[in-house]
């Protein structure tokens, strides 16, 4: 049986910030429609890895990247314009960043920036993306209300909806529940599990229990190195490396 081509294929990836090597010789594939989780202690390169996938690394002064990152077989540095890449690969940050405008205008902000003006198209995008982010039932009667009035968990799902409105291929999550209560965290995790039917998801989390709950495959990073990557169930029951076991069991990190 021939395996499906990888959504992301990373080969020999090195990232430097000035003289500091943040990621070294990273090689791994991420499959389409999976939730790929990345765990590891602080300063392991997890967020840098995420930012390399949609070229946010380029915005860091004195950054250098070598190696290859391919999206659907296309080198993201020489085969895609950065704006096109970021439309395909959206990112949700740890801190919700709603704009100080209405819920409706938050969702369509990116589409308006792309020149979309058709009211029917915008209305469809709002309803579709709010459904996909499991926020529609909570806000459908107040779409013109300020987004800043939403709870923290709702604001995070609104940020997801803003990305989903543009129909990306990949969703990157950088600690999306780090500041949320358990109920809001559960809603975000439920949303991710449902979204993987349509999207590829890469989740960076410091919460190993969260990785165990939602991840299909997990990578463990340590001091810029990829220690191991495997099916999440295997990593959490029989890790191949003692350092992984020590991290998962709380001996460090």
mmCIF file of C-alpha atoms in Angstrom:
data_model
loop_
_atom_site.group_PDB
_atom_site.id
_atom_site.type_symbol
_atom_site.label_atom_id
_atom_site.label_comp_id
_atom_site.label_asym_id
_atom_site.label_seq_id
_atom_site.Cartn_x
_atom_site.Cartn_y
_atom_site.Cartn_z
ATOM 1 C CA UNK A 1 0.000 0.000 0.000
ATOM 2 C CA UNK A 2 1.416 3.371 -1.036
ATOM 3 C CA UNK A 3 1.303 5.936 1.752
ATOM 4 C CA UNK A 4 -0.243 9.339 1.073
ATOM 5 C CA UNK A 5 2.195 12.194 0.459
ATOM 6 C CA UNK A 6 2.923 14.364 3.472
ATOM 7 C CA UNK A 7 1.167 17.679 3.931
ATOM 8 C CA UNK A 8 4.390 19.129 5.351
ATOM 9 C CA UNK A 9 7.771 17.581 4.688
ATOM 10 C CA UNK A 10 10.662 19.035 6.693
ATOM 11 C CA UNK A 11 14.237 18.066 5.858
ATOM 12 C CA UNK A 12 17.486 19.253 7.435
ATOM 13 C CA UNK A 13 15.841 22.293 9.001
ATOM 14 C CA UNK A 14 18.146 24.575 10.976
ATOM 15 C CA UNK A 15 17.034 27.907 12.456
ATOM 16 C CA UNK A 16 19.435 30.434 13.966
ATOM 17 C CA UNK A 17 18.662 33.694 15.759
ATOM 18 C CA UNK A 18 21.961 35.463 15.476
ATOM 19 C CA UNK A 19 24.564 33.052 16.860
ATOM 20 C CA UNK A 20 21.964 31.003 18.738
ATOM 21 C CA UNK A 21 20.883 27.743 17.088
ATOM 22 C CA UNK A 22 17.217 27.306 17.988
ATOM 23 C CA UNK A 23 16.463 24.263 15.828
ATOM 24 C CA UNK A 24 19.017 21.860 14.409
ATOM 25 C CA UNK A 25 18.757 19.271 11.658
ATOM 26 C CA UNK A 26 15.036 18.703 11.987
ATOM 27 C CA UNK A 27 13.561 15.967 9.778
ATOM 28 C CA UNK A 28 9.899 14.949 9.952
ATOM 29 C CA UNK A 29 6.659 14.707 7.992
ATOM 30 C CA UNK A 30 3.192 15.889 8.961
ATOM 31 C CA UNK A 31 0.280 14.114 7.317
ATOM 32 C CA UNK A 32 -2.904 15.694 6.001
ATOM 33 C CA UNK A 33 -5.894 15.775 8.355
ATOM 34 C CA UNK A 34 -4.011 14.772 11.464
ATOM 35 C CA UNK A 35 -3.517 16.580 14.751
ATOM 36 C CA UNK A 36 0.250 16.667 15.165
ATOM 37 C CA UNK A 37 1.274 17.771 18.643
ATOM 38 C CA UNK A 38 4.641 19.136 19.705
ATOM 39 C CA UNK A 39 5.739 18.962 23.333
ATOM 40 C CA UNK A 40 8.896 19.833 25.251
ATOM 41 C CA UNK A 41 10.190 22.178 27.944
ATOM 42 C CA UNK A 42 10.671 25.915 27.460
ATOM 43 C CA UNK A 43 13.371 26.977 24.998
ATOM 44 C CA UNK A 44 13.185 23.729 23.051
ATOM 45 C CA UNK A 45 12.334 25.390 19.730
ATOM 46 C CA UNK A 46 8.662 24.419 19.636
ATOM 47 C CA UNK A 47 7.280 27.848 18.764
ATOM 48 C CA UNK A 48 10.134 28.502 16.351
ATOM 49 C CA UNK A 49 9.218 25.276 14.563
ATOM 50 C CA UNK A 50 5.626 26.450 14.289
ATOM 51 C CA UNK A 51 6.723 29.846 12.988
ATOM 52 C CA UNK A 52 8.966 28.200 10.406
ATOM 53 C CA UNK A 53 5.909 26.537 8.877
ATOM 54 C CA UNK A 54 4.401 29.842 7.747
ATOM 55 C CA UNK A 55 7.572 31.947 7.648
ATOM 56 C CA UNK A 56 6.935 34.058 10.726
ATOM 57 C CA UNK A 57 10.584 33.286 11.461
ATOM 58 C CA UNK A 58 11.388 35.738 8.662
ATOM 59 C CA UNK A 59 10.143 38.580 10.878
ATOM 60 C CA UNK A 60 12.742 37.908 13.589
ATOM 61 C CA UNK A 61 15.784 40.194 13.198
ATOM 62 C CA UNK A 62 19.005 38.358 12.340
ATOM 63 C CA UNK A 63 17.214 35.051 11.783
ATOM 64 C CA UNK A 64 18.647 32.441 9.412
ATOM 65 C CA UNK A 65 16.926 29.320 8.150
ATOM 66 C CA UNK A 66 18.421 26.486 6.147
ATOM 67 C CA UNK A 67 17.030 23.182 4.976
ATOM 68 C CA UNK A 68 13.667 22.554 3.362
ATOM 69 C CA UNK A 69 10.053 22.966 4.412
ATOM 70 C CA UNK A 70 7.654 21.707 1.749
ATOM 71 C CA UNK A 71 3.885 22.151 1.756
ATOM 72 C CA UNK A 72 2.163 19.703 -0.596
ATOM 73 C CA UNK A 73 5.554 19.180 -2.224
ATOM 74 C CA UNK A 74 6.217 22.900 -2.804
ATOM 75 C CA UNK A 75 9.173 24.602 -1.101
ATOM 76 C CA UNK A 76 7.574 27.357 0.982
ATOM 77 C CA UNK A 77 10.590 29.657 0.620
ATOM 78 C CA UNK A 78 11.016 29.644 -3.131
ATOM 79 C CA UNK A 79 7.810 28.156 -4.501
ATOM 80 C CA UNK A 80 5.197 30.260 -2.661
ATOM 81 C CA UNK A 81 4.740 33.954 -2.054
ATOM 82 C CA UNK A 82 4.622 34.573 1.682
ATOM 83 C CA UNK A 83 1.112 36.072 1.505
ATOM 84 C CA UNK A 84 -0.175 32.991 -0.322
ATOM 85 C CA UNK A 85 1.547 30.737 2.214
ATOM 86 C CA UNK A 86 -0.064 32.490 5.174
ATOM 87 C CA UNK A 87 -3.486 32.193 3.559
ATOM 88 C CA UNK A 88 -2.899 28.447 3.362
ATOM 89 C CA UNK A 89 -1.308 28.140 6.809
ATOM 90 C CA UNK A 90 -3.058 30.156 9.522
ATOM 91 C CA UNK A 91 -1.911 30.491 13.122
ATOM 92 C CA UNK A 92 -3.767 30.879 16.427
ATOM 93 C CA UNK A 93 -1.622 32.365 19.176
ATOM 94 C CA UNK A 94 -1.658 31.764 22.917
ATOM 95 C CA UNK A 95 -3.252 35.129 23.639
ATOM 96 C CA UNK A 96 -6.542 35.772 21.805
ATOM 97 C CA UNK A 97 -6.167 38.816 19.598
ATOM 98 C CA UNK A 98 -9.646 39.983 18.558
ATOM 99 C CA UNK A 99 -9.773 43.339 16.845
ATOM 100 C CA UNK A 100 -11.667 46.166 18.622
ATOM 101 C CA UNK A 101 -14.549 45.908 16.160
ATOM 102 C CA UNK A 102 -17.677 43.770 15.879
ATOM 103 C CA UNK A 103 -17.744 39.979 15.849
ATOM 104 C CA UNK A 104 -18.854 40.047 12.205
ATOM 105 C CA UNK A 105 -16.083 42.419 11.130
ATOM 106 C CA UNK A 106 -13.481 40.367 13.000
ATOM 107 C CA UNK A 107 -14.391 37.286 10.988
ATOM 108 C CA UNK A 108 -14.388 39.035 7.588
ATOM 109 C CA UNK A 109 -11.348 41.220 8.249
ATOM 110 C CA UNK A 110 -8.976 39.091 6.207
ATOM 111 C CA UNK A 111 -11.466 38.712 3.362
ATOM 112 C CA UNK A 112 -11.975 42.473 3.194
ATOM 113 C CA UNK A 113 -8.200 42.934 3.083
ATOM 114 C CA UNK A 114 -8.183 40.593 0.082
ATOM 115 C CA UNK A 115 -10.745 42.798 -1.648
ATOM 116 C CA UNK A 116 -13.884 40.746 -1.053
ATOM 117 C CA UNK A 117 -16.899 43.074 -1.017
ATOM 118 C CA UNK A 118 -19.847 40.846 -1.959
ATOM 119 C CA UNK A 119 -22.223 40.902 1.031
ATOM 120 C CA UNK A 120 -23.537 37.405 0.334
ATOM 121 C CA UNK A 121 -19.999 35.991 0.220
ATOM 122 C CA UNK A 122 -19.119 37.706 3.495
ATOM 123 C CA UNK A 123 -22.315 36.536 5.190
ATOM 124 C CA UNK A 124 -21.650 32.941 4.079
ATOM 125 C CA UNK A 125 -18.070 33.088 5.322
ATOM 126 C CA UNK A 126 -19.159 34.361 8.746
ATOM 127 C CA UNK A 127 -21.800 31.693 9.275
ATOM 128 C CA UNK A 128 -19.608 28.876 7.932
ATOM 129 C CA UNK A 129 -16.511 29.757 9.932
ATOM 130 C CA UNK A 130 -18.429 30.431 13.145
ATOM 131 C CA UNK A 131 -20.089 27.025 12.757
ATOM 132 C CA UNK A 132 -16.684 25.411 12.180
ATOM 133 C CA UNK A 133 -15.271 27.069 15.284
ATOM 134 C CA UNK A 134 -18.335 26.022 17.295
ATOM 135 C CA UNK A 135 -19.175 29.628 18.145
ATOM 136 C CA UNK A 136 -22.213 30.277 15.943
ATOM 137 C CA UNK A 137 -24.896 29.261 18.447
ATOM 138 C CA UNK A 138 -23.337 31.503 21.095
ATOM 139 C CA UNK A 139 -23.040 34.676 18.994
ATOM 140 C CA UNK A 140 -25.491 34.422 16.061
ATOM 141 C CA UNK A 141 -27.844 36.993 17.626
ATOM 142 C CA UNK A 142 -25.122 39.554 18.357
ATOM 143 C CA UNK A 143 -22.826 39.536 15.342
ATOM 144 C CA UNK A 144 -22.686 43.348 15.344
ATOM 145 C CA UNK A 145 -21.690 43.495 19.015
ATOM 146 C CA UNK A 146 -18.078 44.269 20.027
ATOM 147 C CA UNK A 147 -15.832 41.233 19.938
ATOM 148 C CA UNK A 148 -14.102 42.470 23.070
ATOM 149 C CA UNK A 149 -17.257 41.634 25.053
ATOM 150 C CA UNK A 150 -16.723 37.915 24.481
ATOM 151 C CA UNK A 151 -15.145 35.660 27.099
ATOM 152 C CA UNK A 152 -11.537 34.561 26.714
ATOM 153 C CA UNK A 153 -12.491 31.176 25.335
ATOM 154 C CA UNK A 154 -14.976 32.719 22.928
ATOM 155 C CA UNK A 155 -12.363 35.225 21.769
ATOM 156 C CA UNK A 156 -9.980 32.361 21.021
ATOM 157 C CA UNK A 157 -12.625 30.580 18.944
ATOM 158 C CA UNK A 158 -13.367 33.878 17.198
ATOM 159 C CA UNK A 159 -9.708 34.101 16.206
ATOM 160 C CA UNK A 160 -10.032 30.582 14.827
ATOM 161 C CA UNK A 161 -13.110 31.653 12.860
ATOM 162 C CA UNK A 162 -11.226 34.623 11.393
ATOM 163 C CA UNK A 163 -8.634 32.216 9.994
ATOM 164 C CA UNK A 164 -11.218 29.662 8.852
ATOM 165 C CA UNK A 165 -13.075 32.340 6.894
ATOM 166 C CA UNK A 166 -10.185 32.344 4.414
ATOM 167 C CA UNK A 167 -10.378 28.551 3.868
ATOM 168 C CA UNK A 168 -6.801 27.610 4.850
ATOM 169 C CA UNK A 169 -5.310 24.133 4.485
ATOM 170 C CA UNK A 170 -3.423 24.068 7.786
ATOM 171 C CA UNK A 171 -4.116 25.445 11.270
ATOM 172 C CA UNK A 172 -1.196 26.103 13.599
ATOM 173 C CA UNK A 173 -1.935 26.444 17.325
ATOM 174 C CA UNK A 174 0.640 27.921 19.693
ATOM 175 C CA UNK A 175 -0.482 27.180 23.260
ATOM 176 C CA UNK A 176 -4.088 28.148 22.430
ATOM 177 C CA UNK A 177 -5.483 27.239 25.870
ATOM 178 C CA UNK A 178 -2.658 28.397 28.119
ATOM 179 C CA UNK A 179 -4.728 31.204 29.662
ATOM 180 C CA UNK A 180 -8.132 29.508 29.628
ATOM 181 C CA UNK A 181 -10.193 27.764 32.291
ATOM 182 C CA UNK A 182 -10.833 23.992 32.030
ATOM 183 C CA UNK A 183 -14.275 24.382 30.453
ATOM 184 C CA UNK A 184 -12.996 26.746 27.743
ATOM 185 C CA UNK A 185 -9.984 24.471 27.223
ATOM 186 C CA UNK A 186 -12.288 21.506 26.668
ATOM 187 C CA UNK A 187 -14.291 23.476 24.072
ATOM 188 C CA UNK A 188 -11.141 24.397 22.164
ATOM 189 C CA UNK A 189 -9.945 20.782 22.214
ATOM 190 C CA UNK A 190 -13.350 19.556 21.029
ATOM 191 C CA UNK A 191 -13.232 22.109 18.227
ATOM 192 C CA UNK A 192 -9.786 20.938 17.119
ATOM 193 C CA UNK A 193 -10.906 17.299 17.073
ATOM 194 C CA UNK A 194 -13.798 18.212 14.788
ATOM 195 C CA UNK A 195 -11.728 20.496 12.550
ATOM 196 C CA UNK A 196 -9.225 17.768 11.669
ATOM 197 C CA UNK A 197 -11.796 16.277 9.300
ATOM 198 C CA UNK A 198 -11.180 19.255 7.011
ATOM 199 C CA UNK A 199 -7.813 20.657 8.089
ATOM 200 C CA UNK A 200 -4.318 19.616 9.074
ATOM 201 C CA UNK A 201 -3.586 20.778 12.620
ATOM 202 C CA UNK A 202 -0.224 21.348 14.298
ATOM 203 C CA UNK A 203 -0.506 22.024 18.020
ATOM 204 C CA UNK A 204 2.328 23.232 20.259
ATOM 205 C CA UNK A 205 1.443 22.681 23.894
ATOM 206 C CA UNK A 206 3.162 22.638 27.275
ATOM 207 C CA UNK A 207 0.269 20.564 28.590
ATOM 208 C CA UNK A 208 1.280 16.943 28.065
ATOM 209 C CA UNK A 209 -2.200 15.777 29.084
ATOM 210 C CA UNK A 210 -3.633 17.896 26.280
ATOM 211 C CA UNK A 211 -1.251 16.304 23.778
ATOM 212 C CA UNK A 212 -2.352 12.877 25.017
ATOM 213 C CA UNK A 213 -6.027 13.815 24.619
ATOM 214 C CA UNK A 214 -6.001 15.272 21.108
ATOM 215 C CA UNK A 215 -2.773 14.338 19.329
ATOM 216 C CA UNK A 216 -2.574 11.503 16.827
ATOM 217 C CA UNK A 217 1.199 11.782 16.569
ATOM 218 C CA UNK A 218 3.491 13.675 18.903
ATOM 219 C CA UNK A 219 7.013 15.050 18.613
ATOM 220 C CA UNK A 220 9.208 15.700 21.638
ATOM 221 C CA UNK A 221 11.658 18.599 21.299
ATOM 222 C CA UNK A 222 14.542 19.239 23.678
ATOM 223 C CA UNK A 223 17.036 22.111 23.398
ATOM 224 C CA UNK A 224 16.457 22.516 19.662
ATOM 225 C CA UNK A 225 16.628 18.808 18.849
ATOM 226 C CA UNK A 226 13.856 16.446 17.821
ATOM 227 C CA UNK A 227 14.290 13.619 20.326
ATOM 228 C CA UNK A 228 11.553 11.391 18.947
ATOM 229 C CA UNK A 229 8.262 11.363 17.070
ATOM 230 C CA UNK A 230 5.681 8.609 17.193
ATOM 231 C CA UNK A 231 2.019 7.797 17.584
ATOM 232 C CA UNK A 232 0.832 9.665 20.660
ATOM 233 C CA UNK A 233 -0.450 6.526 22.353
ATOM 234 C CA UNK A 234 2.947 4.883 21.944
ATOM 235 C CA UNK A 235 4.891 7.894 23.160
ATOM 236 C CA UNK A 236 2.817 8.165 26.312
ATOM 237 C CA UNK A 237 2.970 4.461 27.130
ATOM 238 C CA UNK A 238 6.323 3.304 25.758
ATOM 239 C CA UNK A 239 8.568 6.221 24.737
ATOM 240 C CA UNK A 240 11.711 5.254 22.874
ATOM 241 C CA UNK A 241 13.985 7.707 24.711
ATOM 242 C CA UNK A 242 14.445 8.018 28.474
ATOM 243 C CA UNK A 243 14.453 11.808 28.185
ATOM 244 C CA UNK A 244 10.942 11.673 26.746
ATOM 245 C CA UNK A 245 9.817 9.476 29.609
ATOM 246 C CA UNK A 246 11.376 11.830 32.148
ATOM 247 C CA UNK A 247 9.600 14.831 30.631
ATOM 248 C CA UNK A 248 6.213 13.151 30.364
ATOM 249 C CA UNK A 249 6.391 11.948 33.970
ATOM 250 C CA UNK A 250 7.359 15.398 35.225
ATOM 251 C CA UNK A 251 10.956 14.728 36.233
ATOM 252 C CA UNK A 252 11.976 17.922 34.422
ATOM 253 C CA UNK A 253 10.427 20.700 32.352
#
